[in-house]
Short mmCIF file of C-alpha atoms in Angstrom, two decimals:
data_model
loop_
_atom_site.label_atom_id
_atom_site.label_comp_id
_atom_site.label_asym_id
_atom_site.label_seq_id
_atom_site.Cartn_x
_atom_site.Cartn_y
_atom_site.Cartn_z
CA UNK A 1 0.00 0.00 0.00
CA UNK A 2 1.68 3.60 -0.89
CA UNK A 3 2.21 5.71 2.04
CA UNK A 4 0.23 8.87 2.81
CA UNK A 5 3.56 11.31 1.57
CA UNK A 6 3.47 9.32 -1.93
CA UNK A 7 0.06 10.04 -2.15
CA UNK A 8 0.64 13.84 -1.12
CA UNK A 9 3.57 14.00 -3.30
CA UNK A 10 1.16 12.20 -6.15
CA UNK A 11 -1.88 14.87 -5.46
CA UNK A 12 0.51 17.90 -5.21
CA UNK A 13 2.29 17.20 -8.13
CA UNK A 14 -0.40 16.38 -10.80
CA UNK A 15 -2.81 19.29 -9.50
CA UNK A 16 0.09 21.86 -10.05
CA UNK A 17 1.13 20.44 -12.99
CA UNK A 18 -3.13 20.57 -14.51
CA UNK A 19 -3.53 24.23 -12.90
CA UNK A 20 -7.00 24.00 -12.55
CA UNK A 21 -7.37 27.67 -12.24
CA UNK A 22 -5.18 28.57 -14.85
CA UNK A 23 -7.68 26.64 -16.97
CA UNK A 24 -10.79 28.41 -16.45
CA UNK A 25 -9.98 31.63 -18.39
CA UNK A 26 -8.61 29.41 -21.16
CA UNK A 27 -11.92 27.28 -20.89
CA UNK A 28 -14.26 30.64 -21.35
CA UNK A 29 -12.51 31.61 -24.36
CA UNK A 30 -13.10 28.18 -25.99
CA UNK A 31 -16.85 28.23 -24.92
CA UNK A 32 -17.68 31.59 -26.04
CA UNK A 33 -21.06 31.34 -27.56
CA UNK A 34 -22.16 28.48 -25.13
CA UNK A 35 -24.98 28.20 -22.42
CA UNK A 36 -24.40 26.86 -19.20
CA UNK A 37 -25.78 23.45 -19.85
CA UNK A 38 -23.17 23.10 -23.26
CA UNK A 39 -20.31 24.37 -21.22
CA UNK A 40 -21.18 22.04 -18.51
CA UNK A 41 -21.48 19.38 -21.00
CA UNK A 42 -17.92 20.16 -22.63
CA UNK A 43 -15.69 20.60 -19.30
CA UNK A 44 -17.59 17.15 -18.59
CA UNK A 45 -16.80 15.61 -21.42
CA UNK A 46 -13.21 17.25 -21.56
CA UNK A 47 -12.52 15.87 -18.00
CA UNK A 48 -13.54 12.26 -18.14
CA UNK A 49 -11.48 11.99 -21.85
CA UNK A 50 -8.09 13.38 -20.00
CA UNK A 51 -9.30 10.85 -16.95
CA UNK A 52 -8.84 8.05 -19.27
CA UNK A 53 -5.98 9.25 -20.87
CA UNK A 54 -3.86 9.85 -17.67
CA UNK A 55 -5.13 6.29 -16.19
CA UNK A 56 -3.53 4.66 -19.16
CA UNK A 57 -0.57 5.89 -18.60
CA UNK A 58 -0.54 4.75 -15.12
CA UNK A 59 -1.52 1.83 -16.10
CA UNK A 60 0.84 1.10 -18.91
CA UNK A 61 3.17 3.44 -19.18
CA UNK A 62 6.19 1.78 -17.22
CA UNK A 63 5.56 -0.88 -19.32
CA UNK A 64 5.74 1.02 -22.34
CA UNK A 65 9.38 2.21 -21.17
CA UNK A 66 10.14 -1.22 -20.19
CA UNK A 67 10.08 -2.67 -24.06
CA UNK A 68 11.61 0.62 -25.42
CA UNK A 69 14.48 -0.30 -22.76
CA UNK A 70 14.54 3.04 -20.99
CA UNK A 71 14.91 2.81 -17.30
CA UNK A 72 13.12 4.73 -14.18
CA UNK A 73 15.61 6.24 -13.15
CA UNK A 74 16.49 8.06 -16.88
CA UNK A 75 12.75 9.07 -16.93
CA UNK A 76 12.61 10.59 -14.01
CA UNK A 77 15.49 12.72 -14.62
CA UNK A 78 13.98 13.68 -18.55
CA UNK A 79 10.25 14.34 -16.57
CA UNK A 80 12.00 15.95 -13.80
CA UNK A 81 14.00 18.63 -16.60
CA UNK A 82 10.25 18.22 -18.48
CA UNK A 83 8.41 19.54 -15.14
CA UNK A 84 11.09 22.17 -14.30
CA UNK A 85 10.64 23.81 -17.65
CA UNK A 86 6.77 24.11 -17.12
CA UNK A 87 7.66 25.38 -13.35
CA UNK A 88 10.06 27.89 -15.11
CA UNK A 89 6.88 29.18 -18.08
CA UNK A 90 4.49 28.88 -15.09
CA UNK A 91 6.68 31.60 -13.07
CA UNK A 92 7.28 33.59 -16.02
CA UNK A 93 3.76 33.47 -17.20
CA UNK A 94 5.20 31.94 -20.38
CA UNK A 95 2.97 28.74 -20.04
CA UNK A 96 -0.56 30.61 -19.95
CA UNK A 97 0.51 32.35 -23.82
CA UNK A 98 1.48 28.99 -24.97
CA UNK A 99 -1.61 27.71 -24.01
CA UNK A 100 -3.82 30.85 -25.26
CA UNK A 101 -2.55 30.42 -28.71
CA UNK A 102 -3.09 26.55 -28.55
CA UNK A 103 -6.90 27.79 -28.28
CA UNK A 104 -7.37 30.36 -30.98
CA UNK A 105 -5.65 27.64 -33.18
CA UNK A 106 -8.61 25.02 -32.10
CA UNK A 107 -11.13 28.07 -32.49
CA UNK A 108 -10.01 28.49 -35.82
CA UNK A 109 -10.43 25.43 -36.99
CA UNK A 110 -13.23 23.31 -35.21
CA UNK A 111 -15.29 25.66 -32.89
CA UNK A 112 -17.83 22.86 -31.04
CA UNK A 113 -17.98 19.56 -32.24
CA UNK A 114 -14.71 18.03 -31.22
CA UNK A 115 -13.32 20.81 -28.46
CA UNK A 116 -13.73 18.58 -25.20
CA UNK A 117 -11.06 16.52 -27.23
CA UNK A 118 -8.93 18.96 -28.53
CA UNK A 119 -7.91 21.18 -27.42
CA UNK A 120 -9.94 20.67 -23.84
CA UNK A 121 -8.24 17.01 -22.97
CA UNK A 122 -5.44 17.09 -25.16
CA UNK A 123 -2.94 18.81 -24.47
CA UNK A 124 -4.91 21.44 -21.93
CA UNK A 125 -5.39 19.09 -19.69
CA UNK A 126 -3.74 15.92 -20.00
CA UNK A 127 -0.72 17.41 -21.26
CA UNK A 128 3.11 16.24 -21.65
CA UNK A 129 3.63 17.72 -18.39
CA UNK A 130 1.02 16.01 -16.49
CA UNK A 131 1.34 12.90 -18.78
CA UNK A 132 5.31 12.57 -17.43
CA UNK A 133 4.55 13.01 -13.58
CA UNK A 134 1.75 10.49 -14.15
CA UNK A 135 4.25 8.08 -15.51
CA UNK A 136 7.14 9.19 -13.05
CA UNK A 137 4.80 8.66 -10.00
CA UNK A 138 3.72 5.13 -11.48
CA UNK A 139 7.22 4.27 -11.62
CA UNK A 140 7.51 4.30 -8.50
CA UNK A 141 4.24 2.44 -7.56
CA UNK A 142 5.20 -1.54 -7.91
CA UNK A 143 1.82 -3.15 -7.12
CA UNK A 144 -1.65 -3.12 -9.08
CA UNK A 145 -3.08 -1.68 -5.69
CA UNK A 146 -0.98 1.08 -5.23
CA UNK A 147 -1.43 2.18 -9.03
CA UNK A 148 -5.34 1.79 -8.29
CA UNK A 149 -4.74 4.29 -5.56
CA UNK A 150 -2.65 6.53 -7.79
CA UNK A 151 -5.68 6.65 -10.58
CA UNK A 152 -8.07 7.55 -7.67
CA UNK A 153 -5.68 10.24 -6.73
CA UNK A 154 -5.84 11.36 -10.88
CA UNK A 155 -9.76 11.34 -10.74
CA UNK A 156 -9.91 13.51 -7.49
CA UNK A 157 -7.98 15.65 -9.75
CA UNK A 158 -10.04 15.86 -12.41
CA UNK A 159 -12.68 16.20 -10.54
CA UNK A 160 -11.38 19.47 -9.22
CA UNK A 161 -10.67 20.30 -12.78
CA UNK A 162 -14.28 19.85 -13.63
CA UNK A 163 -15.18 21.79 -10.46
CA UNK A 164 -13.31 24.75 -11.86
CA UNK A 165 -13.95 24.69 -15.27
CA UNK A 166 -17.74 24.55 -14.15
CA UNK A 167 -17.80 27.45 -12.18
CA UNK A 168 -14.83 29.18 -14.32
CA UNK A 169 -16.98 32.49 -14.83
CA UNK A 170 -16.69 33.48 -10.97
CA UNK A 171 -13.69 31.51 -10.32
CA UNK A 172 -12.17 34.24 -13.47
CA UNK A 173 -13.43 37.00 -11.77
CA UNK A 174 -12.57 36.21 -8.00
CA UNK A 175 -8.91 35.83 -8.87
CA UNK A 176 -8.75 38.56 -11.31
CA UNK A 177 -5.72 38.70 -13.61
CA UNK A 178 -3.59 39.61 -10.37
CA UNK A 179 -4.85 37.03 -8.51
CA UNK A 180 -4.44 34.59 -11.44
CA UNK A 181 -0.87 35.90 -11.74
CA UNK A 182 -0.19 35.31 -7.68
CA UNK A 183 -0.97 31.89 -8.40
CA UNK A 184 0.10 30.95 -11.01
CA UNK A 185 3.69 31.63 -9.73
CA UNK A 186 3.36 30.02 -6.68
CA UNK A 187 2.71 27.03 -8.24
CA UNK A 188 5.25 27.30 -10.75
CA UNK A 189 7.71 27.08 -7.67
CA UNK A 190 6.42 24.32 -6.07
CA UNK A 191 6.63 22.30 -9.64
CA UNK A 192 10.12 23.30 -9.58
CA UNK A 193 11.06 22.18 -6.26
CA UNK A 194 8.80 18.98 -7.11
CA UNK A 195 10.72 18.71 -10.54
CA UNK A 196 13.92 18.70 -8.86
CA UNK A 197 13.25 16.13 -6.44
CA UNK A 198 12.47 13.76 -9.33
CA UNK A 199 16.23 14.31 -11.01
CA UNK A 200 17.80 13.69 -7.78
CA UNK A 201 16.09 10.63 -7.54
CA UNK A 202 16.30 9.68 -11.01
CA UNK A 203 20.19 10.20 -10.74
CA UNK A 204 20.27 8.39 -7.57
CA UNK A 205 18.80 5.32 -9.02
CA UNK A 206 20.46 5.66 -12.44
CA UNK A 207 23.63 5.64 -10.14
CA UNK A 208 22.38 2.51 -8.28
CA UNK A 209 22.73 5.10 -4.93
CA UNK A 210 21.19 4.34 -1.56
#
C-alpha cells in the first residue's frame, strides 16, 4: 500500500502540474457562444477523456518504457528537466501564452464539435507535463493496488478540474488577472522544487545510490 507522503507528493504534483485555475480563463474563451448546460457538458466531457488518458498511462506506461528499454531512473530525470521547464513558463507566465494560442488555433479550426477533445483534454489538460509526472509517479508504484490508488488520486484531480472549469466564470473574476498571476507563480515554484526532487532521484537510481 503507498504511504500517505506518496500520495501527497502524487496529489501535489499532478494538481500543479493541470492548474485548474489557470484553466478556467482558457476554458471561457473556448466556450464563447455556449450556455451553461453546453459548457457544462464540454468541461464534462473534456474531463472524463483526459481521466482516461492519464489512467492509461498509469496503467501502462512503465511498461511502455520497459520494451523501449529506458529505465526509471532516466525518466525521471527527462520528466524531472520536463516539469522544471513548465515550473520555469508557469513563473514567467510563459505557459498561460502557450496555451492561449493553442486555443485560438482550435477556435479556428473546429469551434464545437470536437473541443472537449482537442484542445480541452489534449494537451490542456492531460498534457506532456502532467502525462510525465503520471508516468514518473507510477514508476515508482510496484503493485496493481498502489497504481489503483494513484488513478483515484488522478480522478480527485479531475474532478477538481471539472469543479473549476464549471464554475470558471466566478472563479475568473474572484482571482482577477492579479490574482491569477499570484498563483500561477506560486505554483510554478512548487513544480520546480517537485521537478527537482524527481532528477535527484532519477540520478540516484540511475547511479544505483542508496
Amino acid at each position: 500500500m503507498a504511504s500517505a507522503d506518496t500520495l501527497i507528493n502524487a496529489f501535489t504534483t499532478l494538481l500543479v502540474t493541470v492548474d485548474p485555475p489557470g484553466l478556467a480563463p482558457l476554458f471561457i474563451g473556448l466556450t464563447a457562444g455556449m450556455n451553461r448546460a453546453q459548457r457544462h457538458q464540454v468541461a464534462l466531457r473534456g474531463s472524463l477523456i483526459a481521466f482516461f488518458i492519464m489512467a492509461a498511462f498509469a496503467l501502462f506506461g512503465a511498461g511502455v518504457l520497459d520494451i523501449l528499454g529506458i529505465s526509471i531512473g532516466a525518466f525521471r530525470i527527462a520528466g524531472g528537466l520536463l516539469l522544471f521547464w513548465i515550473a520555469f513558463e508557469m513563473v514567467f507566465e510563459r505557459r498561460q501564452d502557450r496555451k492561449e494560442k493553442t486555443t485560438e488555433v482550435a477556435i479556428t479550426k473546429d469551434h464545437i464539435q470536437n473541443i472537449a477533445v482537442f484542445p480541452l483534454a489534449l494537451p490542456l489538460i492531460a498534457g506532456p507535463g502532467a502525462i510525465s509526472a503520471t508516468i514518473l509517479l507510477a514508476g515508482s508504484l510496484q503493485t496493481m493496488f498502489d497504481r489503483a490508488q494513484l488513478i483515484l488520486v488522478i480522478a480527485i484531480n479531475l474532478g477538481l478540474v471539472y469543479a473549476a472549469l464549471a464554475i470558471s466564470e466566478r472563479l475568473d473574476r474572484m482571482l482577477g488577472s492579479t490574482g491569477r498571476a499570484i498563483l500561477t507563480r506560486l505554483l510554478g515554484v512548487i513544480l520546480a522544487a517537485l521537478a527537482a526532487q524527481f532528477v535527484v532521484d532519477g540520478a540516484k537510481a540511475a547511479l544505483k545510490l542508496t
